[in-house]
Amino acid sequence: MLVHLRLTVPTDLSDDVVALLEDHHRSANLTVLAGASRSPEGDLVECDVARELVGEVLDRLKALGLHETGGIVVTTPTATPFAAARHLERTAPGDPEDAVIWESVIDECYSASRPTVSFHVFLTLATLLAAIAVITDSSVLVIGAMVVGPEFGTVAAIATGLVFGRPGLTWRALRLLVLSFAIAIAVVTLLSLVASLTGLVTTEMVTRPRPQTGFIWHPDRWSFVVALIAGAAGVLAMTTARANAMVGVFISVTTVPAAGNLALALGTWAPSEMRGSIAQLGVNIAGMVIAGVVVLVLQRLLWARVLRASQRLFSRG
């Protein structure tokens, strides 16, 4: 598995960048278009690098100052069916499926901590779906609400900020998480209050036995265990680009359903359901953050060994 680098390189750095990349252990398809870059003025350099070596290469490019004076774009090709690609994959330490490109992870977390309109809308719609799931006692709607909810990336950003010592990222993500849930709960509470006043929803609908959705406001030790497992799986999927595993993470934790149940309980005034929902929401977020921190720390420690192996490989060049 290769990763494509597209670099806009100022003229004074071009020789150093090319020297870094021209060894066959480091890259394939090295292309230099002299004078092709206008901003910054310099060269356009492109190459393919084994995924396991990308972190090391990016660190060296940043040490040259390219991230400050030039441009670095990282993309992943859909296929690389040529002999040099197979050579890079054989010689690179570790396995591409386990490789982590930390710069991409951090960038993704910064994106997940931006307070966009779409984020708030998705979370509000997910919370509304969860509230309807409570009224109808529908486990299918609960799953739908979990999948629609966009909050996991923000939770992962909190953990990433803690592990990488970026308090700004942690604060941004935490602020977004609190604010977005507050807005979603407020909107759904208002709607449920209107529905309660018109007789569409009653307190009895919320407090009656609900075999399919009662777990939403009954947190126990297993709620925390599930949050830990889901958080670990989610962070692992995020760092190793396993997007297909994220759906399973979304439907394993009950953050959004708890928010929907809380909003409905506020609108119909069911204090016991409020307390349980708040506890469930807190247990899930805390469990995911803790698991995320642990997984990220372990990945950094384990991948550091791979980077040391790649440094030995570079020393041969």
PDB file of C-alpha atoms in Angstrom:
ATOM      1  CA  MET A   1       0.000   0.000   0.000  1.00  0.00           C
ATOM      2  CA  LEU A   2       1.547   3.264  -1.164  1.00  0.00           C
ATOM      3  CA  VAL A   3       0.833   6.890  -0.359  1.00  0.00           C
ATOM      4  CA  HIS A   4       1.315   9.654  -2.911  1.00  0.00           C
ATOM      5  CA  LEU A   5       3.119  12.858  -1.946  1.00  0.00           C
ATOM      6  CA  ARG A   6       2.709  16.056  -3.935  1.00  0.00           C
ATOM      7  CA  LEU A   7       5.197  18.682  -2.819  1.00  0.00           C
ATOM      8  CA  THR A   8       5.562  22.300  -3.860  1.00  0.00           C
ATOM      9  CA  VAL A   9       9.180  23.048  -3.012  1.00  0.00           C
ATOM     10  CA  PRO A  10      10.926  26.439  -2.898  1.00  0.00           C
ATOM     11  CA  THR A  11      14.016  26.516  -5.079  1.00  0.00           C
ATOM     12  CA  ASP A  12      16.431  26.676  -2.147  1.00  0.00           C
ATOM     13  CA  LEU A  13      15.019  23.447  -0.667  1.00  0.00           C
ATOM     14  CA  SER A  14      14.630  21.486  -3.868  1.00  0.00           C
ATOM     15  CA  ASP A  15      18.012  19.733  -3.830  1.00  0.00           C
ATOM     16  CA  ASP A  16      17.585  18.616  -0.205  1.00  0.00           C
ATOM     17  CA  VAL A  17      14.058  17.333  -0.791  1.00  0.00           C
ATOM     18  CA  VAL A  18      15.030  15.408  -3.922  1.00  0.00           C
ATOM     19  CA  ALA A  19      18.087  13.940  -2.167  1.00  0.00           C
ATOM     20  CA  LEU A  20      15.800  12.715   0.618  1.00  0.00           C
ATOM     21  CA  LEU A  21      13.400  11.007  -1.765  1.00  0.00           C
ATOM     22  CA  GLU A  22      15.563   9.712  -4.596  1.00  0.00           C
ATOM     23  CA  ASP A  23      16.792   6.521  -2.879  1.00  0.00           C
ATOM     24  CA  HIS A  24      14.803   3.488  -4.064  1.00  0.00           C
ATOM     25  CA  HIS A  25      14.269   2.377  -0.444  1.00  0.00           C
ATOM     26  CA  ARG A  26      12.345   5.567   0.230  1.00  0.00           C
ATOM     27  CA  SER A  27      10.142   6.213  -2.789  1.00  0.00           C
ATOM     28  CA  ALA A  28       9.073   5.254  -6.275  1.00  0.00           C
ATOM     29  CA  ASN A  29       7.910   7.298  -9.261  1.00  0.00           C
ATOM     30  CA  LEU A  30       9.930  10.303  -8.176  1.00  0.00           C
ATOM     31  CA  THR A  31       9.071  13.185 -10.514  1.00  0.00           C
ATOM     32  CA  VAL A  32      10.607  16.652 -10.460  1.00  0.00           C
ATOM     33  CA  LEU A  33       9.130  19.462 -12.543  1.00  0.00           C
ATOM     34  CA  ALA A  34      11.659  22.274 -12.244  1.00  0.00           C
ATOM     35  CA  GLY A  35      10.113  25.724 -12.048  1.00  0.00           C
ATOM     36  CA  ALA A  36       6.548  24.366 -12.207  1.00  0.00           C
ATOM     37  CA  SER A  37       5.490  25.937  -8.922  1.00  0.00           C
ATOM     38  CA  ARG A  38       4.521  29.621  -8.910  1.00  0.00           C
ATOM     39  CA  SER A  39       3.397  29.893  -5.278  1.00  0.00           C
ATOM     40  CA  PRO A  40       5.796  29.263  -3.709  1.00  0.00           C
ATOM     41  CA  GLU A  41       8.242  29.888  -6.525  1.00  0.00           C
ATOM     42  CA  GLY A  42      10.131  26.664  -7.091  1.00  0.00           C
ATOM     43  CA  ASP A  43       9.668  23.062  -8.172  1.00  0.00           C
ATOM     44  CA  LEU A  44       6.865  20.515  -8.113  1.00  0.00           C
ATOM     45  CA  VAL A  45       8.027  17.182  -6.681  1.00  0.00           C
ATOM     46  CA  GLU A  46       5.856  14.064  -6.631  1.00  0.00           C
ATOM     47  CA  CYS A  47       6.531  10.517  -5.487  1.00  0.00           C
ATOM     48  CA  ASP A  48       4.987   7.380  -4.001  1.00  0.00           C
ATOM     49  CA  VAL A  49       6.056   6.200  -0.542  1.00  0.00           C
ATOM     50  CA  ALA A  50       5.227   3.014   1.375  1.00  0.00           C
ATOM     51  CA  ARG A  51       2.560   3.820   3.973  1.00  0.00           C
ATOM     52  CA  GLU A  52       4.822   2.522   6.743  1.00  0.00           C
ATOM     53  CA  LEU A  53       7.476   5.119   5.836  1.00  0.00           C
ATOM     54  CA  VAL A  54       5.240   8.150   5.354  1.00  0.00           C
ATOM     55  CA  GLY A  55       5.559   9.313   8.951  1.00  0.00           C
ATOM     56  CA  GLU A  56       9.339   9.228   8.768  1.00  0.00           C
ATOM     57  CA  VAL A  57       9.405  11.011   5.410  1.00  0.00           C
ATOM     58  CA  LEU A  58       7.023  13.728   6.609  1.00  0.00           C
ATOM     59  CA  ASP A  59       9.095  14.262   9.742  1.00  0.00           C
ATOM     60  CA  ARG A  60      12.194  14.758   7.611  1.00  0.00           C
ATOM     61  CA  LEU A  61      10.386  17.106   5.241  1.00  0.00           C
ATOM     62  CA  LYS A  62       9.161  19.144   8.205  1.00  0.00           C
ATOM     63  CA  ALA A  63      12.696  19.199   9.602  1.00  0.00           C
ATOM     64  CA  LEU A  64      13.732  20.846   6.333  1.00  0.00           C
ATOM     65  CA  GLY A  65      11.023  23.444   6.900  1.00  0.00           C
ATOM     66  CA  LEU A  66       8.948  22.477   3.865  1.00  0.00           C
ATOM     67  CA  HIS A  67       5.686  22.632   5.842  1.00  0.00           C
ATOM     68  CA  GLU A  68       6.394  26.314   6.545  1.00  0.00           C
ATOM     69  CA  THR A  69       7.705  27.533   3.199  1.00  0.00           C
ATOM     70  CA  GLY A  70       6.185  25.061   0.716  1.00  0.00           C
ATOM     71  CA  GLY A  71       3.289  22.662   0.417  1.00  0.00           C
ATOM     72  CA  ILE A  72       2.723  19.008   1.330  1.00  0.00           C
ATOM     73  CA  VAL A  73      -0.299  17.095   0.025  1.00  0.00           C
ATOM     74  CA  VAL A  74      -0.850  13.437   0.984  1.00  0.00           C
ATOM     75  CA  THR A  75      -3.233  11.208  -0.973  1.00  0.00           C
ATOM     76  CA  THR A  76      -3.829   7.462  -1.233  1.00  0.00           C
ATOM     77  CA  PRO A  77      -3.948   5.832  -4.690  1.00  0.00           C
ATOM     78  CA  THR A  78      -6.648   3.231  -5.318  1.00  0.00           C
ATOM     79  CA  ALA A  79      -4.162   0.788  -6.860  1.00  0.00           C
ATOM     80  CA  THR A  80      -0.407   0.585  -7.527  1.00  0.00           C
ATOM     81  CA  PRO A  81       0.182  -2.447  -9.775  1.00  0.00           C
ATOM     82  CA  PHE A  82       3.864  -2.054 -10.599  1.00  0.00           C
ATOM     83  CA  ALA A  83       7.093  -3.761  -9.529  1.00  0.00           C
ATOM     84  CA  ALA A  84       8.652  -0.833  -7.662  1.00  0.00           C
ATOM     85  CA  ALA A  85       5.558  -0.611  -5.450  1.00  0.00           C
ATOM     86  CA  ARG A  86       5.936  -4.249  -4.464  1.00  0.00           C
ATOM     87  CA  HIS A  87       9.624  -3.644  -3.726  1.00  0.00           C
ATOM     88  CA  LEU A  88       8.797  -0.735  -1.403  1.00  0.00           C
ATOM     89  CA  GLU A  89       6.157  -2.782   0.395  1.00  0.00           C
ATOM     90  CA  ARG A  90       8.580  -5.686   0.899  1.00  0.00           C
ATOM     91  CA  THR A  91      11.416  -3.567   2.245  1.00  0.00           C
ATOM     92  CA  ALA A  92       9.385  -1.214   4.436  1.00  0.00           C
ATOM     93  CA  PRO A  93       9.273  -2.231   8.129  1.00  0.00           C
ATOM     94  CA  GLY A  94       5.942  -3.217   9.643  1.00  0.00           C
ATOM     95  CA  ASP A  95       2.684  -3.791   7.815  1.00  0.00           C
ATOM     96  CA  PRO A  96       0.763  -1.129   5.843  1.00  0.00           C
ATOM     97  CA  GLU A  97      -2.504  -2.169   7.497  1.00  0.00           C
ATOM     98  CA  ASP A  98      -1.058  -1.154  10.869  1.00  0.00           C
ATOM     99  CA  ALA A  99       0.693   2.015   9.717  1.00  0.00           C
ATOM    100  CA  VAL A 100      -0.428   5.311  11.206  1.00  0.00           C
ATOM    101  CA  ILE A 101       0.073   8.662   9.516  1.00  0.00           C
ATOM    102  CA  TRP A 102      -0.140  10.857  12.585  1.00  0.00           C
ATOM    103  CA  GLU A 103      -0.254  14.117  10.631  1.00  0.00           C
ATOM    104  CA  SER A 104      -3.399  12.897   8.847  1.00  0.00           C
ATOM    105  CA  VAL A 105      -4.972  11.763  12.119  1.00  0.00           C
ATOM    106  CA  ILE A 106      -4.363  15.136  13.759  1.00  0.00           C
ATOM    107  CA  ASP A 107      -5.682  17.026  10.733  1.00  0.00           C
ATOM    108  CA  GLU A 108      -8.796  14.847  10.772  1.00  0.00           C
ATOM    109  CA  CYS A 109      -9.319  15.600  14.453  1.00  0.00           C
ATOM    110  CA  TYR A 110      -9.031  19.331  13.873  1.00  0.00           C
ATOM    111  CA  SER A 111     -11.655  18.989  11.146  1.00  0.00           C
ATOM    112  CA  ALA A 112     -13.913  17.023  13.502  1.00  0.00           C
ATOM    113  CA  SER A 113     -13.687  19.789  16.106  1.00  0.00           C
ATOM    114  CA  ARG A 114     -14.943  22.556  13.808  1.00  0.00           C
ATOM    115  CA  PRO A 115     -18.432  23.825  14.779  1.00  0.00           C
ATOM    116  CA  THR A 116     -20.055  23.491  11.369  1.00  0.00           C
ATOM    117  CA  VAL A 117     -23.741  23.963  10.701  1.00  0.00           C
ATOM    118  CA  SER A 118     -23.987  20.455   9.260  1.00  0.00           C
ATOM    119  CA  PHE A 119     -22.539  18.950  12.463  1.00  0.00           C
ATOM    120  CA  HIS A 120     -25.194  20.636  14.598  1.00  0.00           C
ATOM    121  CA  VAL A 121     -27.972  19.692  12.176  1.00  0.00           C
ATOM    122  CA  PHE A 122     -26.926  16.029  12.014  1.00  0.00           C
ATOM    123  CA  LEU A 123     -26.698  15.765  15.802  1.00  0.00           C
ATOM    124  CA  THR A 124     -30.077  17.453  16.267  1.00  0.00           C
ATOM    125  CA  LEU A 125     -31.722  15.163  13.712  1.00  0.00           C
ATOM    126  CA  ALA A 126     -30.105  12.127  15.340  1.00  0.00           C
ATOM    127  CA  THR A 127     -31.361  13.241  18.764  1.00  0.00           C
ATOM    128  CA  LEU A 128     -34.849  13.748  17.327  1.00  0.00           C
ATOM    129  CA  LEU A 129     -34.785  10.246  15.843  1.00  0.00           C
ATOM    130  CA  ALA A 130     -33.739   8.889  19.231  1.00  0.00           C
ATOM    131  CA  ALA A 131     -36.637  10.693  20.919  1.00  0.00           C
ATOM    132  CA  ILE A 132     -39.092   9.164  18.451  1.00  0.00           C
ATOM    133  CA  ALA A 133     -37.466   5.772  19.096  1.00  0.00           C
ATOM    134  CA  VAL A 134     -38.258   6.203  22.796  1.00  0.00           C
ATOM    135  CA  ILE A 135     -41.895   7.095  22.106  1.00  0.00           C
ATOM    136  CA  THR A 136     -42.384   4.154  19.743  1.00  0.00           C
ATOM    137  CA  ASP A 137     -40.043   1.794  21.640  1.00  0.00           C
ATOM    138  CA  SER A 138     -38.260   1.064  18.357  1.00  0.00           C
ATOM    139  CA  SER A 139     -34.796  -0.487  18.463  1.00  0.00           C
ATOM    140  CA  VAL A 140     -34.501   0.096  14.701  1.00  0.00           C
ATOM    141  CA  LEU A 141     -34.853   3.847  15.156  1.00  0.00           C
ATOM    142  CA  VAL A 142     -32.312   3.746  17.986  1.00  0.00           C
ATOM    143  CA  ILE A 143     -29.786   2.203  15.605  1.00  0.00           C
ATOM    144  CA  GLY A 144     -30.667   4.800  12.978  1.00  0.00           C
ATOM    145  CA  ALA A 145     -30.061   7.606  15.471  1.00  0.00           C
ATOM    146  CA  MET A 146     -26.699   6.118  16.431  1.00  0.00           C
ATOM    147  CA  VAL A 147     -25.562   5.959  12.813  1.00  0.00           C
ATOM    148  CA  VAL A 148     -26.701   9.505  11.984  1.00  0.00           C
ATOM    149  CA  GLY A 149     -24.955  10.997  15.027  1.00  0.00           C
ATOM    150  CA  PRO A 150     -21.594  12.610  14.082  1.00  0.00           C
ATOM    151  CA  GLU A 151     -20.154  12.902  17.580  1.00  0.00           C
ATOM    152  CA  PHE A 152     -17.526  10.140  17.610  1.00  0.00           C
ATOM    153  CA  GLY A 153     -14.948  12.115  15.634  1.00  0.00           C
ATOM    154  CA  THR A 154     -15.208  14.920  18.179  1.00  0.00           C
ATOM    155  CA  VAL A 155     -14.768  12.484  21.074  1.00  0.00           C
ATOM    156  CA  ALA A 156     -11.698  11.055  19.324  1.00  0.00           C
ATOM    157  CA  ALA A 157     -10.361  14.595  18.882  1.00  0.00           C
ATOM    158  CA  ILE A 158     -10.525  15.105  22.661  1.00  0.00           C
ATOM    159  CA  ALA A 159      -8.429  11.974  23.203  1.00  0.00           C
ATOM    160  CA  THR A 160      -5.985  12.953  20.448  1.00  0.00           C
ATOM    161  CA  GLY A 161      -5.469  16.400  21.935  1.00  0.00           C
ATOM    162  CA  LEU A 162      -4.751  14.865  25.336  1.00  0.00           C
ATOM    163  CA  VAL A 163      -2.235  12.332  23.995  1.00  0.00           C
ATOM    164  CA  PHE A 164      -0.380  14.749  21.706  1.00  0.00           C
ATOM    165  CA  GLY A 165      -0.295  17.573  24.248  1.00  0.00           C
ATOM    166  CA  ARG A 166      -2.519  19.889  22.200  1.00  0.00           C
ATOM    167  CA  PRO A 167      -4.799  21.577  24.739  1.00  0.00           C
ATOM    168  CA  GLY A 168      -6.226  23.819  22.019  1.00  0.00           C
ATOM    169  CA  LEU A 169      -7.524  20.787  20.124  1.00  0.00           C
ATOM    170  CA  THR A 170      -8.914  19.184  23.277  1.00  0.00           C
ATOM    171  CA  TRP A 171     -10.679  22.384  24.295  1.00  0.00           C
ATOM    172  CA  ARG A 172     -12.128  22.973  20.815  1.00  0.00           C
ATOM    173  CA  ALA A 173     -13.463  19.434  20.605  1.00  0.00           C
ATOM    174  CA  LEU A 174     -14.854  19.462  24.164  1.00  0.00           C
ATOM    175  CA  ARG A 175     -16.522  22.811  23.605  1.00  0.00           C
ATOM    176  CA  LEU A 176     -18.099  21.588  20.368  1.00  0.00           C
ATOM    177  CA  LEU A 177     -19.311  18.380  22.013  1.00  0.00           C
ATOM    178  CA  VAL A 178     -20.930  20.194  24.944  1.00  0.00           C
ATOM    179  CA  LEU A 179     -22.410  22.982  22.831  1.00  0.00           C
ATOM    180  CA  SER A 180     -23.762  20.696  20.114  1.00  0.00           C
ATOM    181  CA  PHE A 181     -25.423  18.324  22.570  1.00  0.00           C
ATOM    182  CA  ALA A 182     -26.864  21.302  24.468  1.00  0.00           C
ATOM    183  CA  ILE A 183     -28.347  22.717  21.253  1.00  0.00           C
ATOM    184  CA  ALA A 184     -29.702  19.346  20.107  1.00  0.00           C
ATOM    185  CA  ILE A 185     -31.248  18.585  23.495  1.00  0.00           C
ATOM    186  CA  ALA A 186     -32.743  22.096  23.717  1.00  0.00           C
ATOM    187  CA  VAL A 187     -34.331  21.836  20.263  1.00  0.00           C
ATOM    188  CA  VAL A 188     -35.781  18.383  20.870  1.00  0.00           C
ATOM    189  CA  THR A 189     -36.942  19.412  24.358  1.00  0.00           C
ATOM    190  CA  LEU A 190     -38.842  22.322  22.850  1.00  0.00           C
ATOM    191  CA  LEU A 191     -40.433  20.054  20.256  1.00  0.00           C
ATOM    192  CA  SER A 192     -41.370  17.472  22.889  1.00  0.00           C
ATOM    193  CA  LEU A 193     -42.848  20.212  25.085  1.00  0.00           C
ATOM    194  CA  VAL A 194     -45.025  21.360  22.200  1.00  0.00           C
ATOM    195  CA  ALA A 195     -46.003  17.735  21.524  1.00  0.00           C
ATOM    196  CA  SER A 196     -46.826  17.288  25.210  1.00  0.00           C
ATOM    197  CA  LEU A 197     -49.021  20.395  25.301  1.00  0.00           C
ATOM    198  CA  THR A 198     -50.919  19.221  22.224  1.00  0.00           C
ATOM    199  CA  GLY A 199     -51.370  15.708  23.601  1.00  0.00           C
ATOM    200  CA  LEU A 200     -49.227  14.073  20.936  1.00  0.00           C
ATOM    201  CA  VAL A 201     -46.780  12.859  23.580  1.00  0.00           C
ATOM    202  CA  THR A 202     -47.540  12.067  27.232  1.00  0.00           C
ATOM    203  CA  THR A 203     -45.375  11.388  30.273  1.00  0.00           C
ATOM    204  CA  GLU A 204     -46.746   7.857  30.353  1.00  0.00           C
ATOM    205  CA  MET A 205     -45.300   7.187  26.892  1.00  0.00           C
ATOM    206  CA  VAL A 206     -41.855   8.033  28.232  1.00  0.00           C
ATOM    207  CA  THR A 207     -42.024   6.335  31.636  1.00  0.00           C
ATOM    208  CA  ARG A 208     -43.867   3.155  30.699  1.00  0.00           C
ATOM    209  CA  PRO A 209     -41.917  -0.121  30.410  1.00  0.00           C
ATOM    210  CA  ARG A 210     -39.982  -0.138  27.133  1.00  0.00           C
ATOM    211  CA  PRO A 211     -38.459  -3.555  26.440  1.00  0.00           C
ATOM    212  CA  GLN A 212     -36.627  -2.402  23.280  1.00  0.00           C
ATOM    213  CA  THR A 213     -35.294   0.969  24.433  1.00  0.00           C
ATOM    214  CA  GLY A 214     -35.288   0.906  28.232  1.00  0.00           C
ATOM    215  CA  PHE A 215     -31.521   0.313  28.256  1.00  0.00           C
ATOM    216  CA  ILE A 216     -31.016   3.894  27.048  1.00  0.00           C
ATOM    217  CA  TRP A 217     -31.493   5.371  30.506  1.00  0.00           C
ATOM    218  CA  HIS A 218     -30.335   2.413  32.607  1.00  0.00           C
ATOM    219  CA  PRO A 219     -26.516   2.633  32.627  1.00  0.00           C
ATOM    220  CA  ASP A 220     -24.633  -0.178  34.328  1.00  0.00           C
ATOM    221  CA  ARG A 221     -21.128  -1.622  34.363  1.00  0.00           C
ATOM    222  CA  TRP A 222     -21.659  -3.081  30.916  1.00  0.00           C
ATOM    223  CA  SER A 223     -22.478   0.352  29.527  1.00  0.00           C
ATOM    224  CA  PHE A 224     -18.997   1.472  30.519  1.00  0.00           C
ATOM    225  CA  VAL A 225     -17.386  -1.711  29.180  1.00  0.00           C
ATOM    226  CA  VAL A 226     -19.144  -1.289  25.832  1.00  0.00           C
ATOM    227  CA  ALA A 227     -18.075   2.377  25.681  1.00  0.00           C
ATOM    228  CA  LEU A 228     -14.456   1.352  26.322  1.00  0.00           C
ATOM    229  CA  ILE A 229     -14.511  -1.321  23.616  1.00  0.00           C
ATOM    230  CA  ALA A 230     -16.304   0.910  21.110  1.00  0.00           C
ATOM    231  CA  GLY A 231     -13.961   3.810  21.814  1.00  0.00           C
ATOM    232  CA  ALA A 232     -10.914   1.605  21.322  1.00  0.00           C
ATOM    233  CA  ALA A 233     -12.298   0.175  18.089  1.00  0.00           C
ATOM    234  CA  GLY A 234     -13.272   3.609  16.817  1.00  0.00           C
ATOM    235  CA  VAL A 235      -9.885   5.201  17.410  1.00  0.00           C
ATOM    236  CA  LEU A 236      -8.136   2.181  15.893  1.00  0.00           C
ATOM    237  CA  ALA A 237     -10.383   2.409  12.835  1.00  0.00           C
ATOM    238  CA  MET A 238      -9.731   6.136  12.533  1.00  0.00           C
ATOM    239  CA  THR A 239      -5.945   5.883  12.768  1.00  0.00           C
ATOM    240  CA  THR A 240      -5.640   2.935  10.384  1.00  0.00           C
ATOM    241  CA  ALA A 241      -8.165   4.249   7.843  1.00  0.00           C
ATOM    242  CA  ARG A 242     -10.647   1.419   8.402  1.00  0.00           C
ATOM    243  CA  ALA A 243     -13.795   3.401   7.697  1.00  0.00           C
ATOM    244  CA  ASN A 244     -15.895   0.245   7.331  1.00  0.00           C
ATOM    245  CA  ALA A 245     -15.419  -0.486  11.029  1.00  0.00           C
ATOM    246  CA  MET A 246     -16.814   2.876  12.100  1.00  0.00           C
ATOM    247  CA  VAL A 247     -20.442   1.909  11.518  1.00  0.00           C
ATOM    248  CA  GLY A 248     -20.113  -0.807  14.132  1.00  0.00           C
ATOM    249  CA  VAL A 249     -18.721   1.768  16.545  1.00  0.00           C
ATOM    250  CA  PHE A 250     -21.611   4.147  15.898  1.00  0.00           C
ATOM    251  CA  ILE A 251     -24.223   1.517  16.754  1.00  0.00           C
ATOM    252  CA  SER A 252     -22.427   0.311  19.888  1.00  0.00           C
ATOM    253  CA  VAL A 253     -22.673   3.389  22.093  1.00  0.00           C
ATOM    254  CA  THR A 254     -25.785   5.174  23.312  1.00  0.00           C
ATOM    255  CA  THR A 255     -24.686   8.807  23.469  1.00  0.00           C
ATOM    256  CA  VAL A 256     -27.275  10.104  21.002  1.00  0.00           C
ATOM    257  CA  PRO A 257     -30.099   7.847  22.283  1.00  0.00           C
ATOM    258  CA  ALA A 258     -29.381   9.058  25.825  1.00  0.00           C
ATOM    259  CA  ALA A 259     -29.563  12.672  24.604  1.00  0.00           C
ATOM    260  CA  GLY A 260     -32.871  11.976  22.870  1.00  0.00           C
ATOM    261  CA  ASN A 261     -34.283  10.314  25.984  1.00  0.00           C
ATOM    262  CA  LEU A 262     -33.095  13.244  28.120  1.00  0.00           C
ATOM    263  CA  ALA A 263     -34.743  15.799  25.824  1.00  0.00           C
ATOM    264  CA  LEU A 264     -37.995  13.856  25.854  1.00  0.00           C
ATOM    265  CA  ALA A 265     -37.872  13.503  29.641  1.00  0.00           C
ATOM    266  CA  LEU A 266     -37.337  17.253  29.987  1.00  0.00           C
ATOM    267  CA  GLY A 267     -40.242  18.032  27.675  1.00  0.00           C
ATOM    268  CA  THR A 268     -42.640  15.737  29.532  1.00  0.00           C
ATOM    269  CA  TRP A 269     -40.958  16.222  32.938  1.00  0.00           C
ATOM    270  CA  ALA A 270     -39.874  12.716  33.921  1.00  0.00           C
ATOM    271  CA  PRO A 271     -37.076  13.313  36.492  1.00  0.00           C
ATOM    272  CA  SER A 272     -36.064   9.669  36.877  1.00  0.00           C
ATOM    273  CA  GLU A 273     -35.465   9.362  33.148  1.00  0.00           C
ATOM    274  CA  MET A 274     -33.458  12.593  33.175  1.00  0.00           C
ATOM    275  CA  ARG A 275     -31.016  11.294  35.780  1.00  0.00           C
ATOM    276  CA  GLY A 276     -30.549   7.972  34.010  1.00  0.00           C
ATOM    277  CA  SER A 277     -30.080   9.622  30.629  1.00  0.00           C
ATOM    278  CA  ILE A 278     -27.455  12.071  31.938  1.00  0.00           C
ATOM    279  CA  ALA A 279     -25.588   9.196  33.580  1.00  0.00           C
ATOM    280  CA  GLN A 280     -25.694   7.133  30.371  1.00  0.00           C
ATOM    281  CA  LEU A 281     -24.440  10.071  28.322  1.00  0.00           C
ATOM    282  CA  GLY A 282     -21.570  10.712  30.732  1.00  0.00           C
ATOM    283  CA  VAL A 283     -20.595   7.038  30.986  1.00  0.00           C
ATOM    284  CA  ASN A 284     -20.402   6.674  27.208  1.00  0.00           C
ATOM    285  CA  ILE A 285     -18.355   9.809  26.576  1.00  0.00           C
ATOM    286  CA  ALA A 286     -15.971   9.103  29.468  1.00  0.00           C
ATOM    287  CA  GLY A 287     -15.478   5.487  28.386  1.00  0.00           C
ATOM    288  CA  MET A 288     -14.725   6.438  24.786  1.00  0.00           C
ATOM    289  CA  VAL A 289     -12.260   9.171  25.757  1.00  0.00           C
ATOM    290  CA  ILE A 290     -10.410   6.882  28.182  1.00  0.00           C
ATOM    291  CA  ALA A 291     -10.211   4.070  25.627  1.00  0.00           C
ATOM    292  CA  GLY A 292      -9.125   6.494  22.922  1.00  0.00           C
ATOM    293  CA  VAL A 293      -6.280   7.815  25.054  1.00  0.00           C
ATOM    294  CA  VAL A 294      -5.071   4.297  25.884  1.00  0.00           C
ATOM    295  CA  VAL A 295      -5.168   3.113  22.263  1.00  0.00           C
ATOM    296  CA  LEU A 296      -3.374   6.199  20.968  1.00  0.00           C
ATOM    297  CA  VAL A 297      -0.626   5.889  23.590  1.00  0.00           C
ATOM    298  CA  LEU A 298      -0.105   2.210  22.756  1.00  0.00           C
ATOM    299  CA  GLN A 299      -0.046   2.928  19.032  1.00  0.00           C
ATOM    300  CA  ARG A 300       2.533   5.670  19.475  1.00  0.00           C
ATOM    301  CA  LEU A 301       4.751   3.391  21.555  1.00  0.00           C
ATOM    302  CA  LEU A 302       4.464   0.439  19.178  1.00  0.00           C
ATOM    303  CA  TRP A 303       4.806   2.489  16.013  1.00  0.00           C
ATOM    304  CA  ALA A 304       7.892   4.218  17.426  1.00  0.00           C
ATOM    305  CA  ARG A 305       9.631   0.858  17.122  1.00  0.00           C
ATOM    306  CA  VAL A 306       8.697   0.704  13.453  1.00  0.00           C
ATOM    307  CA  LEU A 307       9.992   4.237  12.921  1.00  0.00           C
ATOM    308  CA  ARG A 308      13.318   3.274  14.454  1.00  0.00           C
ATOM    309  CA  ALA A 309      13.488   0.411  11.969  1.00  0.00           C
ATOM    310  CA  SER A 310      12.720   2.809   9.137  1.00  0.00           C
ATOM    311  CA  GLN A 311      15.484   5.134  10.326  1.00  0.00           C
ATOM    312  CA  ARG A 312      17.918   2.233  10.087  1.00  0.00           C
ATOM    313  CA  LEU A 313      16.618   1.657   6.572  1.00  0.00           C
ATOM    314  CA  PHE A 314      17.200   5.324   5.699  1.00  0.00           C
ATOM    315  CA  SER A 315      20.746   5.155   7.014  1.00  0.00           C
ATOM    316  CA  ARG A 316      21.511   2.722   4.184  1.00  0.00           C
ATOM    317  CA  GLY A 317      20.708   5.463   1.650  1.00  0.00           C
TER     318      GLY A 317
END
